[in-house]
PDB file of C-alpha atoms and ligand atoms in Angstrom:
ATOM      1  CA  UNK A   1       0.000   0.000   0.000  1.00 35.00           C
ATOM      2  CA  UNK A   2       1.349   3.431  -0.834  1.00 39.00           C
ATOM      3  CA  UNK A   3       0.861   6.425   1.381  1.00 43.00           C
ATOM      4  CA  UNK A   4       1.654   9.970   0.313  1.00 48.00           C
ATOM      5  CA  UNK A   5       4.198  11.316   2.776  1.00 48.00           C
ATOM      6  CA  UNK A   6       4.985  14.873   1.709  1.00 47.00           C
ATOM      7  CA  UNK A   7       5.965  15.860   5.240  1.00 44.00           C
ATOM      8  CA  UNK A   8       8.706  13.275   5.617  1.00 43.00           C
ATOM      9  CA  UNK A   9      10.209  13.763   2.162  1.00 52.00           C
ATOM     10  CA  UNK A  10      11.329  16.790   0.214  1.00 64.00           C
ATOM     11  CA  UNK A  11       8.536  17.803  -2.119  1.00 77.00           C
ATOM     12  CA  UNK A  12       9.478  17.790  -5.774  1.00 87.00           C
ATOM     13  CA  UNK A  13       7.325  19.906  -8.054  1.00 91.00           C
ATOM     14  CA  UNK A  14       6.016  18.551 -11.324  1.00 96.00           C
ATOM     15  CA  UNK A  15       8.325  19.082 -14.295  1.00 97.00           C
ATOM     16  CA  UNK A  16       6.859  20.153 -17.652  1.00 97.00           C
ATOM     17  CA  UNK A  17       7.463  16.622 -19.004  1.00 97.00           C
ATOM     18  CA  UNK A  18       5.755  15.014 -16.010  1.00 97.00           C
ATOM     19  CA  UNK A  19       2.790  17.349 -16.446  1.00 98.00           C
ATOM     20  CA  UNK A  20       2.405  16.320 -20.094  1.00 97.00           C
ATOM     21  CA  UNK A  21       2.441  12.675 -18.996  1.00 97.00           C
ATOM     22  CA  UNK A  22      -0.137  13.443 -16.261  1.00 97.00           C
ATOM     23  CA  UNK A  23      -2.482  14.956 -18.872  1.00 97.00           C
ATOM     24  CA  UNK A  24      -2.631  11.612 -20.682  1.00 95.00           C
ATOM     25  CA  UNK A  25      -3.292   9.443 -17.612  1.00 95.00           C
ATOM     26  CA  UNK A  26      -6.652   7.653 -17.529  1.00 90.00           C
ATOM     27  CA  UNK A  27      -7.031   8.550 -13.813  1.00 90.00           C
ATOM     28  CA  UNK A  28      -5.285  11.764 -12.858  1.00 95.00           C
ATOM     29  CA  UNK A  29      -4.383  12.326  -9.210  1.00 95.00           C
ATOM     30  CA  UNK A  30      -5.269  15.884  -8.197  1.00 97.00           C
ATOM     31  CA  UNK A  31      -2.475  18.441  -8.479  1.00 98.00           C
ATOM     32  CA  UNK A  32      -1.999  21.634  -6.480  1.00 98.00           C
ATOM     33  CA  UNK A  33      -1.365  24.792  -8.499  1.00 98.00           C
ATOM     34  CA  UNK A  34       0.103  27.659  -6.463  1.00 98.00           C
ATOM     35  CA  UNK A  35      -0.948  31.207  -7.415  1.00 97.00           C
ATOM     36  CA  UNK A  36       1.780  33.796  -7.983  1.00 97.00           C
ATOM     37  CA  UNK A  37       0.262  37.180  -8.805  1.00 94.00           C
ATOM     38  CA  UNK A  38       2.884  39.685  -9.954  1.00 94.00           C
ATOM     39  CA  UNK A  39       0.389  42.533  -9.651  1.00 91.00           C
ATOM     40  CA  UNK A  40      -0.172  45.557  -7.410  1.00 89.00           C
ATOM     41  CA  UNK A  41      -3.924  44.948  -7.101  1.00 85.00           C
ATOM     42  CA  UNK A  42      -4.899  41.259  -6.988  1.00 84.00           C
ATOM     43  CA  UNK A  43      -7.842  40.747  -4.675  1.00 83.00           C
ATOM     44  CA  UNK A  44      -6.048  38.776  -1.968  1.00 81.00           C
ATOM     45  CA  UNK A  45      -2.286  39.116  -2.505  1.00 82.00           C
ATOM     46  CA  UNK A  46      -1.924  42.290  -4.592  1.00 82.00           C
ATOM     47  CA  UNK A  47       1.430  44.042  -4.200  1.00 83.00           C
ATOM     48  CA  UNK A  48       3.049  41.228  -2.198  1.00 83.00           C
ATOM     49  CA  UNK A  49       5.151  39.764  -5.033  1.00 81.00           C
ATOM     50  CA  UNK A  50       5.750  42.627  -7.472  1.00 80.00           C
ATOM     51  CA  UNK A  51       9.498  42.557  -6.877  1.00 89.00           C
ATOM     52  CA  UNK A  52      11.290  39.676  -8.703  1.00 94.00           C
ATOM     53  CA  UNK A  53      13.142  38.472  -5.595  1.00 95.00           C
ATOM     54  CA  UNK A  54       9.989  38.398  -3.504  1.00 95.00           C
ATOM     55  CA  UNK A  55       8.055  36.630  -6.254  1.00 96.00           C
ATOM     56  CA  UNK A  56      10.829  34.042  -6.568  1.00 97.00           C
ATOM     57  CA  UNK A  57      10.918  33.519  -2.784  1.00 96.00           C
ATOM     58  CA  UNK A  58       7.176  32.996  -2.756  1.00 97.00           C
ATOM     59  CA  UNK A  59       7.408  30.444  -5.583  1.00 97.00           C
ATOM     60  CA  UNK A  60      10.082  28.574  -3.623  1.00 97.00           C
ATOM     61  CA  UNK A  61       7.906  28.629  -0.506  1.00 97.00           C
ATOM     62  CA  UNK A  62       4.930  27.283  -2.449  1.00 97.00           C
ATOM     63  CA  UNK A  63       7.030  24.475  -3.901  1.00 97.00           C
ATOM     64  CA  UNK A  64       8.355  23.615  -0.430  1.00 96.00           C
ATOM     65  CA  UNK A  65       4.721  23.617   0.732  1.00 97.00           C
ATOM     66  CA  UNK A  66       3.764  21.077  -1.920  1.00 97.00           C
ATOM     67  CA  UNK A  67       2.860  23.002  -5.067  1.00 98.00           C
ATOM     68  CA  UNK A  68       2.972  20.794  -8.161  1.00 98.00           C
ATOM     69  CA  UNK A  69       2.515  23.681 -10.625  1.00 98.00           C
ATOM     70  CA  UNK A  70       2.905  27.470 -10.410  1.00 98.00           C
ATOM     71  CA  UNK A  71       0.475  29.873 -12.122  1.00 98.00           C
ATOM     72  CA  UNK A  72       2.054  33.266 -12.809  1.00 98.00           C
ATOM     73  CA  UNK A  73       0.002  36.316 -13.823  1.00 97.00           C
ATOM     74  CA  UNK A  74       0.659  40.020 -14.365  1.00 96.00           C
ATOM     75  CA  UNK A  75      -2.937  41.261 -14.476  1.00 95.00           C
ATOM     76  CA  UNK A  76      -5.615  41.159 -11.786  1.00 92.00           C
ATOM     77  CA  UNK A  77      -8.958  39.807 -12.947  1.00 89.00           C
ATOM     78  CA  UNK A  78     -10.856  40.681  -9.785  1.00 85.00           C
ATOM     79  CA  UNK A  79     -14.368  42.056 -10.396  1.00 82.00           C
ATOM     80  CA  UNK A  80     -14.157  45.605 -11.753  1.00 80.00           C
ATOM     81  CA  UNK A  81     -10.454  45.356 -12.632  1.00 82.00           C
ATOM     82  CA  UNK A  82      -9.103  47.387 -15.569  1.00 82.00           C
ATOM     83  CA  UNK A  83      -6.953  45.880 -18.327  1.00 89.00           C
ATOM     84  CA  UNK A  84      -3.154  45.870 -18.263  1.00 93.00           C
ATOM     85  CA  UNK A  85      -1.428  46.300 -21.670  1.00 95.00           C
ATOM     86  CA  UNK A  86       0.638  43.384 -22.988  1.00 97.00           C
ATOM     87  CA  UNK A  87       4.026  45.093 -22.627  1.00 96.00           C
ATOM     88  CA  UNK A  88       3.319  45.900 -18.994  1.00 96.00           C
ATOM     89  CA  UNK A  89       2.237  42.303 -18.253  1.00 97.00           C
ATOM     90  CA  UNK A  90       5.368  41.041 -20.021  1.00 97.00           C
ATOM     91  CA  UNK A  91       7.565  43.376 -17.967  1.00 96.00           C
ATOM     92  CA  UNK A  92       6.045  41.999 -14.774  1.00 96.00           C
ATOM     93  CA  UNK A  93       5.990  38.262 -15.493  1.00 97.00           C
ATOM     94  CA  UNK A  94       8.948  37.453 -17.767  1.00 98.00           C
ATOM     95  CA  UNK A  95      11.765  38.107 -15.240  1.00 97.00           C
ATOM     96  CA  UNK A  96       9.847  36.054 -12.659  1.00 98.00           C
ATOM     97  CA  UNK A  97       9.163  33.167 -15.056  1.00 98.00           C
ATOM     98  CA  UNK A  98      12.817  33.054 -16.124  1.00 98.00           C
ATOM     99  CA  UNK A  99      13.897  32.560 -12.512  1.00 98.00           C
ATOM    100  CA  UNK A 100      11.114  30.234 -11.390  1.00 98.00           C
ATOM    101  CA  UNK A 101      11.545  28.000 -14.479  1.00 98.00           C
ATOM    102  CA  UNK A 102      15.086  27.222 -13.295  1.00 97.00           C
ATOM    103  CA  UNK A 103      13.487  25.383 -10.351  1.00 96.00           C
ATOM    104  CA  UNK A 104      12.222  22.792 -12.847  1.00 97.00           C
ATOM    105  CA  UNK A 105       8.536  23.334 -12.063  1.00 98.00           C
ATOM    106  CA  UNK A 106       5.849  23.443 -14.753  1.00 98.00           C
ATOM    107  CA  UNK A 107       4.598  27.040 -15.017  1.00 98.00           C
ATOM    108  CA  UNK A 108       1.342  28.352 -16.446  1.00 98.00           C
ATOM    109  CA  UNK A 109       0.977  31.927 -17.651  1.00 98.00           C
ATOM    110  CA  UNK A 110      -2.302  33.539 -16.590  1.00 98.00           C
ATOM    111  CA  UNK A 111      -3.147  35.879 -19.471  1.00 98.00           C
ATOM    112  CA  UNK A 112      -5.703  36.445 -22.211  1.00 97.00           C
ATOM    113  CA  UNK A 113      -3.222  38.049 -24.623  1.00 98.00           C
ATOM    114  CA  UNK A 114      -1.183  36.130 -27.222  1.00 98.00           C
ATOM    115  CA  UNK A 115       1.931  38.381 -27.013  1.00 98.00           C
ATOM    116  CA  UNK A 116       2.088  37.871 -23.231  1.00 98.00           C
ATOM    117  CA  UNK A 117       1.575  34.119 -23.579  1.00 98.00           C
ATOM    118  CA  UNK A 118       4.277  33.934 -26.253  1.00 98.00           C
ATOM    119  CA  UNK A 119       6.801  35.911 -24.184  1.00 98.00           C
ATOM    120  CA  UNK A 120       6.012  33.688 -21.185  1.00 98.00           C
ATOM    121  CA  UNK A 121       6.461  30.479 -23.219  1.00 98.00           C
ATOM    122  CA  UNK A 122       9.802  31.821 -24.489  1.00 98.00           C
ATOM    123  CA  UNK A 123      10.806  32.547 -20.875  1.00 98.00           C
ATOM    124  CA  UNK A 124      10.058  28.985 -19.705  1.00 98.00           C
ATOM    125  CA  UNK A 125       6.310  28.649 -19.106  1.00 98.00           C
ATOM    126  CA  UNK A 126       4.744  25.560 -20.733  1.00 98.00           C
ATOM    127  CA  UNK A 127       1.012  26.023 -20.047  1.00 98.00           C
ATOM    128  CA  UNK A 128      -1.305  28.881 -21.082  1.00 98.00           C
ATOM    129  CA  UNK A 129      -4.087  29.740 -18.618  1.00 98.00           C
ATOM    130  CA  UNK A 130      -6.650  31.863 -20.456  1.00 98.00           C
ATOM    131  CA  UNK A 131      -9.674  33.061 -18.461  1.00 97.00           C
ATOM    132  CA  UNK A 132     -11.324  34.111 -21.742  1.00 96.00           C
ATOM    133  CA  UNK A 133     -10.752  30.704 -23.406  1.00 98.00           C
ATOM    134  CA  UNK A 134      -9.339  32.329 -26.540  1.00 98.00           C
ATOM    135  CA  UNK A 135     -12.178  34.839 -27.000  1.00 96.00           C
ATOM    136  CA  UNK A 136     -10.313  37.973 -26.009  1.00 95.00           C
ATOM    137  CA  UNK A 137      -7.377  37.435 -28.363  1.00 97.00           C
ATOM    138  CA  UNK A 138      -8.078  34.822 -31.071  1.00 97.00           C
ATOM    139  CA  UNK A 139      -4.354  34.774 -31.937  1.00 98.00           C
ATOM    140  CA  UNK A 140      -3.862  32.885 -28.703  1.00 98.00           C
ATOM    141  CA  UNK A 141      -5.607  29.863 -30.266  1.00 98.00           C
ATOM    142  CA  UNK A 142      -3.031  29.672 -33.069  1.00 98.00           C
ATOM    143  CA  UNK A 143      -0.185  30.267 -30.643  1.00 98.00           C
ATOM    144  CA  UNK A 144      -1.217  27.301 -28.485  1.00 98.00           C
ATOM    145  CA  UNK A 145      -1.525  25.122 -31.609  1.00 98.00           C
ATOM    146  CA  UNK A 146       1.862  26.238 -32.967  1.00 98.00           C
ATOM    147  CA  UNK A 147       3.683  25.738 -29.675  1.00 98.00           C
ATOM    148  CA  UNK A 148       1.867  22.454 -28.898  1.00 98.00           C
ATOM    149  CA  UNK A 149       1.536  23.513 -25.279  1.00 98.00           C
ATOM    150  CA  UNK A 150      -1.187  22.721 -22.750  1.00 98.00           C
ATOM    151  CA  UNK A 151      -3.989  25.244 -22.298  1.00 98.00           C
ATOM    152  CA  UNK A 152      -6.513  25.946 -19.541  1.00 98.00           C
ATOM    153  CA  UNK A 153      -9.844  27.216 -20.897  1.00 98.00           C
ATOM    154  CA  UNK A 154     -12.012  29.023 -18.352  1.00 98.00           C
ATOM    155  CA  UNK A 155     -15.660  30.013 -18.520  1.00 97.00           C
ATOM    156  CA  UNK A 156     -16.518  33.658 -17.885  1.00 95.00           C
ATOM    157  CA  UNK A 157     -19.749  35.544 -18.503  1.00 90.00           C
ATOM    158  CA  UNK A 158     -18.853  39.078 -19.632  1.00 80.00           C
ATOM    159  CA  UNK A 159     -15.472  40.611 -18.765  1.00 80.00           C
ATOM    160  CA  UNK A 160     -13.809  41.283 -15.397  1.00 81.00           C
ATOM    161  CA  UNK A 161     -14.961  44.916 -15.595  1.00 80.00           C
ATOM    162  CA  UNK A 162     -18.660  44.019 -15.754  1.00 80.00           C
ATOM    163  CA  UNK A 163     -19.050  40.318 -14.986  1.00 76.00           C
ATOM    164  CA  UNK A 164     -20.503  40.606 -11.478  1.00 79.00           C
ATOM    165  CA  UNK A 165     -23.130  43.255 -12.315  1.00 79.00           C
ATOM    166  CA  UNK A 166     -26.026  40.900 -13.073  1.00 83.00           C
ATOM    167  CA  UNK A 167     -25.023  37.379 -14.129  1.00 89.00           C
ATOM    168  CA  UNK A 168     -27.988  35.464 -15.585  1.00 90.00           C
ATOM    169  CA  UNK A 169     -28.255  31.807 -16.683  1.00 94.00           C
ATOM    170  CA  UNK A 170     -31.213  29.525 -17.406  1.00 94.00           C
ATOM    171  CA  UNK A 171     -29.119  26.458 -16.430  1.00 97.00           C
ATOM    172  CA  UNK A 172     -25.669  27.516 -15.248  1.00 97.00           C
ATOM    173  CA  UNK A 173     -24.205  23.990 -15.129  1.00 98.00           C
ATOM    174  CA  UNK A 174     -25.245  23.024 -18.662  1.00 98.00           C
ATOM    175  CA  UNK A 175     -24.390  26.429 -20.126  1.00 97.00           C
ATOM    176  CA  UNK A 176     -20.887  26.443 -18.634  1.00 98.00           C
ATOM    177  CA  UNK A 177     -20.250  22.890 -19.852  1.00 98.00           C
ATOM    178  CA  UNK A 178     -21.554  23.617 -23.352  1.00 98.00           C
ATOM    179  CA  UNK A 179     -19.548  26.833 -23.625  1.00 97.00           C
ATOM    180  CA  UNK A 180     -16.338  25.084 -22.546  1.00 98.00           C
ATOM    181  CA  UNK A 181     -16.901  22.186 -24.951  1.00 98.00           C
ATOM    182  CA  UNK A 182     -17.469  24.696 -27.770  1.00 98.00           C
ATOM    183  CA  UNK A 183     -14.256  26.545 -26.898  1.00 98.00           C
ATOM    184  CA  UNK A 184     -12.334  23.269 -26.697  1.00 98.00           C
ATOM    185  CA  UNK A 185     -13.728  22.528 -30.173  1.00 98.00           C
ATOM    186  CA  UNK A 186     -12.315  25.808 -31.499  1.00 98.00           C
ATOM    187  CA  UNK A 187      -8.855  24.966 -30.142  1.00 98.00           C
ATOM    188  CA  UNK A 188      -9.005  21.395 -31.488  1.00 98.00           C
ATOM    189  CA  UNK A 189     -10.100  22.643 -34.918  1.00 98.00           C
ATOM    190  CA  UNK A 190      -6.994  24.869 -34.924  1.00 98.00           C
ATOM    191  CA  UNK A 191      -4.794  21.826 -34.295  1.00 98.00           C
ATOM    192  CA  UNK A 192      -4.522  21.684 -30.495  1.00 98.00           C
ATOM    193  CA  UNK A 193      -4.469  18.114 -29.205  1.00 98.00           C
ATOM    194  CA  UNK A 194      -7.482  17.184 -27.123  1.00 98.00           C
ATOM    195  CA  UNK A 195      -5.178  15.834 -24.428  1.00 97.00           C
ATOM    196  CA  UNK A 196      -3.592  19.275 -24.043  1.00 98.00           C
ATOM    197  CA  UNK A 197      -6.841  20.963 -22.978  1.00 98.00           C
ATOM    198  CA  UNK A 198      -7.974  21.576 -19.374  1.00 98.00           C
ATOM    199  CA  UNK A 199     -11.471  22.961 -18.616  1.00 98.00           C
ATOM    200  CA  UNK A 200     -12.340  25.346 -15.772  1.00 98.00           C
ATOM    201  CA  UNK A 201     -15.868  26.483 -14.729  1.00 98.00           C
ATOM    202  CA  UNK A 202     -14.542  29.926 -13.751  1.00 98.00           C
ATOM    203  CA  UNK A 203     -15.720  30.192 -10.178  1.00 98.00           C
ATOM    204  CA  UNK A 204     -16.469  33.866  -9.418  1.00 95.00           C
ATOM    205  CA  UNK A 205     -16.327  35.009 -13.040  1.00 95.00           C
ATOM    206  CA  UNK A 206     -19.802  36.314 -13.915  1.00 94.00           C
ATOM    207  CA  UNK A 207     -21.573  34.155 -11.308  1.00 95.00           C
ATOM    208  CA  UNK A 208     -23.763  34.769  -8.282  1.00 95.00           C
ATOM    209  CA  UNK A 209     -23.116  32.888  -5.029  1.00 97.00           C
ATOM    210  CA  UNK A 210     -25.819  30.387  -6.029  1.00 97.00           C
ATOM    211  CA  UNK A 211     -24.263  29.902  -9.496  1.00 97.00           C
ATOM    212  CA  UNK A 212     -20.875  29.133  -7.909  1.00 98.00           C
ATOM    213  CA  UNK A 213     -22.431  26.683  -5.448  1.00 98.00           C
ATOM    214  CA  UNK A 214     -24.370  24.927  -8.219  1.00 98.00           C
ATOM    215  CA  UNK A 215     -21.241  24.607 -10.365  1.00 98.00           C
ATOM    216  CA  UNK A 216     -19.407  23.041  -7.432  1.00 98.00           C
ATOM    217  CA  UNK A 217     -22.347  20.787  -6.553  1.00 98.00           C
ATOM    218  CA  UNK A 218     -22.419  19.460 -10.122  1.00 98.00           C
ATOM    219  CA  UNK A 219     -18.682  19.275 -10.842  1.00 98.00           C
ATOM    220  CA  UNK A 220     -19.254  15.734 -12.102  1.00 98.00           C
ATOM    221  CA  UNK A 221     -20.943  17.240 -15.176  1.00 98.00           C
ATOM    222  CA  UNK A 222     -17.593  18.732 -16.228  1.00 98.00           C
ATOM    223  CA  UNK A 223     -15.475  15.822 -14.983  1.00 98.00           C
ATOM    224  CA  UNK A 224     -17.585  13.434 -17.098  1.00 97.00           C
ATOM    225  CA  UNK A 225     -16.506  15.262 -20.283  1.00 98.00           C
ATOM    226  CA  UNK A 226     -13.167  13.441 -19.904  1.00 97.00           C
ATOM    227  CA  UNK A 227     -11.090  16.626 -20.044  1.00 98.00           C
ATOM    228  CA  UNK A 228      -9.040  17.354 -16.939  1.00 98.00           C
ATOM    229  CA  UNK A 229     -10.858  19.960 -14.828  1.00 98.00           C
ATOM    230  CA  UNK A 230      -9.269  22.844 -12.905  1.00 98.00           C
ATOM    231  CA  UNK A 231     -11.133  24.636 -10.120  1.00 98.00           C
ATOM    232  CA  UNK A 232     -10.132  27.973  -8.588  1.00 98.00           C
ATOM    233  CA  UNK A 233     -12.148  28.763  -5.450  1.00 98.00           C
ATOM    234  CA  UNK A 234      -9.276  30.042  -3.306  1.00 98.00           C
ATOM    235  CA  UNK A 235     -10.330  32.880  -0.951  1.00 97.00           C
ATOM    236  CA  UNK A 236     -13.047  33.963  -3.397  1.00 97.00           C
ATOM    237  CA  UNK A 237     -15.983  36.240  -2.630  1.00 96.00           C
ATOM    238  CA  UNK A 238     -18.702  33.566  -2.579  1.00 98.00           C
ATOM    239  CA  UNK A 239     -16.924  31.904   0.368  1.00 98.00           C
ATOM    240  CA  UNK A 240     -16.924  35.265   2.121  1.00 98.00           C
ATOM    241  CA  UNK A 241     -20.651  35.640   1.430  1.00 98.00           C
ATOM    242  CA  UNK A 242     -21.576  32.139   2.672  1.00 98.00           C
ATOM    243  CA  UNK A 243     -19.464  32.436   5.837  1.00 98.00           C
ATOM    244  CA  UNK A 244     -19.876  36.192   6.371  1.00 98.00           C
ATOM    245  CA  UNK A 245     -16.124  36.778   6.125  1.00 98.00           C
ATOM    246  CA  UNK A 246     -15.462  40.051   4.274  1.00 97.00           C
ATOM    247  CA  UNK A 247     -11.647  39.782   4.517  1.00 96.00           C
ATOM    248  CA  UNK A 248     -10.212  37.394   1.893  1.00 96.00           C
ATOM    249  CA  UNK A 249      -7.434  36.313   4.289  1.00 95.00           C
ATOM    250  CA  UNK A 250     -10.055  34.832   6.660  1.00 97.00           C
ATOM    251  CA  UNK A 251     -11.355  32.340   4.089  1.00 98.00           C
ATOM    252  CA  UNK A 252      -8.865  29.497   4.638  1.00 98.00           C
ATOM    253  CA  UNK A 253     -11.348  27.001   6.077  1.00 98.00           C
ATOM    254  CA  UNK A 254     -14.022  27.850   3.551  1.00 98.00           C
ATOM    255  CA  UNK A 255     -11.456  27.360   0.792  1.00 98.00           C
ATOM    256  CA  UNK A 256     -10.412  24.063   2.380  1.00 98.00           C
ATOM    257  CA  UNK A 257     -14.007  22.786   2.246  1.00 98.00           C
ATOM    258  CA  UNK A 258     -14.266  23.562  -1.463  1.00 98.00           C
ATOM    259  CA  UNK A 259     -10.861  21.994  -2.205  1.00 98.00           C
ATOM    260  CA  UNK A 260     -11.807  18.780  -0.373  1.00 98.00           C
ATOM    261  CA  UNK A 261     -15.081  18.692  -2.285  1.00 98.00           C
ATOM    262  CA  UNK A 262     -13.331  19.286  -5.607  1.00 98.00           C
ATOM    263  CA  UNK A 263     -10.780  16.512  -5.044  1.00 98.00           C
ATOM    264  CA  UNK A 264     -13.479  14.061  -3.929  1.00 98.00           C
ATOM    265  CA  UNK A 265     -15.395  14.878  -7.125  1.00 98.00           C
ATOM    266  CA  UNK A 266     -12.513  14.076  -9.454  1.00 97.00           C
ATOM    267  CA  UNK A 267     -11.083  17.520 -10.196  1.00 98.00           C
ATOM    268  CA  UNK A 268      -7.586  17.356 -11.701  1.00 98.00           C
ATOM    269  CA  UNK A 269      -6.078  20.639 -10.508  1.00 98.00           C
ATOM    270  CA  UNK A 270      -6.923  22.988  -7.641  1.00 98.00           C
ATOM    271  CA  UNK A 271      -5.617  26.563  -7.991  1.00 98.00           C
ATOM    272  CA  UNK A 272      -4.851  27.924  -4.519  1.00 98.00           C
ATOM    273  CA  UNK A 273      -3.009  30.640  -2.594  1.00 98.00           C
ATOM    274  CA  UNK A 274      -2.500  28.716   0.689  1.00 98.00           C
ATOM    275  CA  UNK A 275      -0.484  25.860  -0.752  1.00 98.00           C
ATOM    276  CA  UNK A 276       0.702  24.131   2.451  1.00 98.00           C
ATOM    277  CA  UNK A 277      -2.717  23.651   4.084  1.00 98.00           C
ATOM    278  CA  UNK A 278      -4.416  22.809   0.775  1.00 98.00           C
ATOM    279  CA  UNK A 279      -1.740  20.224  -0.049  1.00 98.00           C
ATOM    280  CA  UNK A 280      -2.572  18.470   3.236  1.00 97.00           C
ATOM    281  CA  UNK A 281      -6.234  18.357   2.243  1.00 98.00           C
ATOM    282  CA  UNK A 282      -5.502  17.097  -1.268  1.00 98.00           C
ATOM    283  CA  UNK A 283      -3.169  14.429   0.118  1.00 97.00           C
ATOM    284  CA  UNK A 284      -5.735  13.237   2.685  1.00 97.00           C
ATOM    285  CA  UNK A 285      -8.590  13.012   0.206  1.00 97.00           C
ATOM    286  CA  UNK A 286      -6.340  11.328  -2.378  1.00 95.00           C
ATOM    287  CA  UNK A 287      -5.308   8.780   0.235  1.00 95.00           C
ATOM    288  CA  UNK A 288      -8.967   8.017   0.978  1.00 96.00           C
ATOM    289  CA  UNK A 289      -9.809   7.741  -2.738  1.00 94.00           C
ATOM    290  CA  UNK A 290      -6.817   5.469  -3.391  1.00 91.00           C
ATOM    291  CA  UNK A 291      -7.211   3.252  -0.296  1.00 93.00           C
ATOM    292  CA  UNK A 292      -7.457  -0.421  -1.190  1.00 90.00           C
ATOM    293  CA  UNK A 293      -5.648   0.013  -4.514  1.00 74.00           C
TER     294      UNK A 293
HETATM  295  N1  LIG B   1      -9.077  32.897 -10.800  1.00 67.18           N
HETATM  296  C1  LIG B   1      -8.366  34.036 -10.764  1.00 67.18           C
HETATM  297  C2  LIG B   1      -7.360  34.269 -11.729  1.00 67.18           C
HETATM  298  N2  LIG B   1      -7.073  33.352 -12.686  1.00 67.18           N
HETATM  299  N3  LIG B   1      -7.496  31.265 -13.692  1.00 67.18           N
HETATM  300  C3  LIG B   1      -8.202  30.127 -13.744  1.00 67.18           C
HETATM  301  N4  LIG B   1      -7.941  29.215 -14.690  1.00 67.18           N
HETATM  302  N5  LIG B   1      -9.199  29.857 -12.841  1.00 67.18           N
HETATM  303  C4  LIG B   1      -9.544  30.733 -11.856  1.00 67.18           C
HETATM  304  O1  LIG B   1     -10.475  30.440 -11.072  1.00 67.18           O
HETATM  305  C5  LIG B   1      -8.800  31.954 -11.772  1.00 67.18           C
HETATM  306  C6  LIG B   1      -7.777  32.194 -12.721  1.00 67.18           C
HETATM  307  C7  LIG B   1      -8.633  35.052  -9.708  1.00 67.18           C
HETATM  308  O2  LIG B   1      -7.849  34.839  -8.560  1.00 67.18           O
HETATM  309  P1  LIG B   1      -6.481  35.606  -8.252  1.00 67.18           P
HETATM  310  O3  LIG B   1      -5.453  35.330  -9.300  1.00 67.18           O
HETATM  311  O4  LIG B   1      -6.030  35.292  -6.886  1.00 67.18           O
HETATM  312  O5  LIG B   1      -6.877  37.135  -8.213  1.00 67.18           O
HETATM  313  P2  LIG B   1      -6.650  38.330  -9.235  1.00 67.18           P
HETATM  314  O6  LIG B   1      -7.372  37.993 -10.486  1.00 67.18           O
HETATM  315  O7  LIG B   1      -7.229  39.527  -8.511  1.00 67.18           O
HETATM  316  O8  LIG B   1      -5.172  38.465  -9.482  1.00 67.18           O
END
C-alpha cells in the first residue's frame, strides 16, 4: 500500500514533461497549483510579489509547501479590474518566469493576450491559462496550436470589468459545460491536441453565489466530459458571502471545504493561494480515494 508522505520527504514539483504525462493518464491524481500574482492589485495578494526576488521567494515557498505547478500572472482579474497592456504584463511576469523556471517546475501563464503568452512560453512557461478561453485574443488559439503547449480554458460571462453586475443563466451547469466544450472545439479545430486541454468552470467570473455553489455541486458534469478539470475557489468572494467573512485572508477554512469537495469529485487541478494547508487536504482526500488500490 502506498501512502503519500509529503511531510517526511522533500517535495518535488512537477516538471513540464511530467505534467504532459499526467495529462494523458486515464485517472489523474489531483495536483496543487500555487498562485503567484505579480500585480499591485490582486484581490487577496496584490502588491506582495511585485518585486522579482519576492516573487521568486514565494514560488520557492509554495514548492516547499507542496505546489505541483505554479500559475504566474501580471494582471488582476478581480471584479471591476481594468486591463493591463501586454508590454506591462510582459515586464512583470517574464523576469519572474525566467527565474522560477530554473526550479524545474511546470509554469502556467495567466493571461488572455497572445503576445504575453508567447513571451512567457519563451521565458520557460509551458502552459497557457486563459480566463477568456481564446475569446479575447483569437491569436492565442493559433499560438497554443503552434507551440503544442497545454492550455486551460475558463468560462466567464462578460469581462472582469462588468461580470458581477447581473449574471444570468437559465441552467448555469449546462451552459458552462456547453460553452467550454465549444471553446475546446475551437482549439481542437486549430490543431490543439485534445489531451492538451484543461477545462475550468470559472468560479467567481460572472456568477452569483448560487451559481458558484451549483457549479461546485455538479462538478461531475464537467469531470464526465473526460477533459481534466481545474477549479479555482481560493479565498473567493462567494466563500466570504456564505461564511460572512469580508476579509479574503479569513477564508482558509471555507477554501479548504471547497478543495476537499473538488478533489473528492474528481477535479484534476486545484488553484490555490494557501499551498501548504491545501496540499494536506488534497493528500488526505487522495489517500482516501486510493485506499485499497
Ligand atoms: N481565478 C483568478 C485568476 N485566474 N485562472 C483560472 N484558470 N481559474 C480561476 O479560477 C482563476 C484564474 C482570480 O484569482 P487571483 O489570481 O487570486 O486574483 P486576481 O485575479 O485579482 O489576481
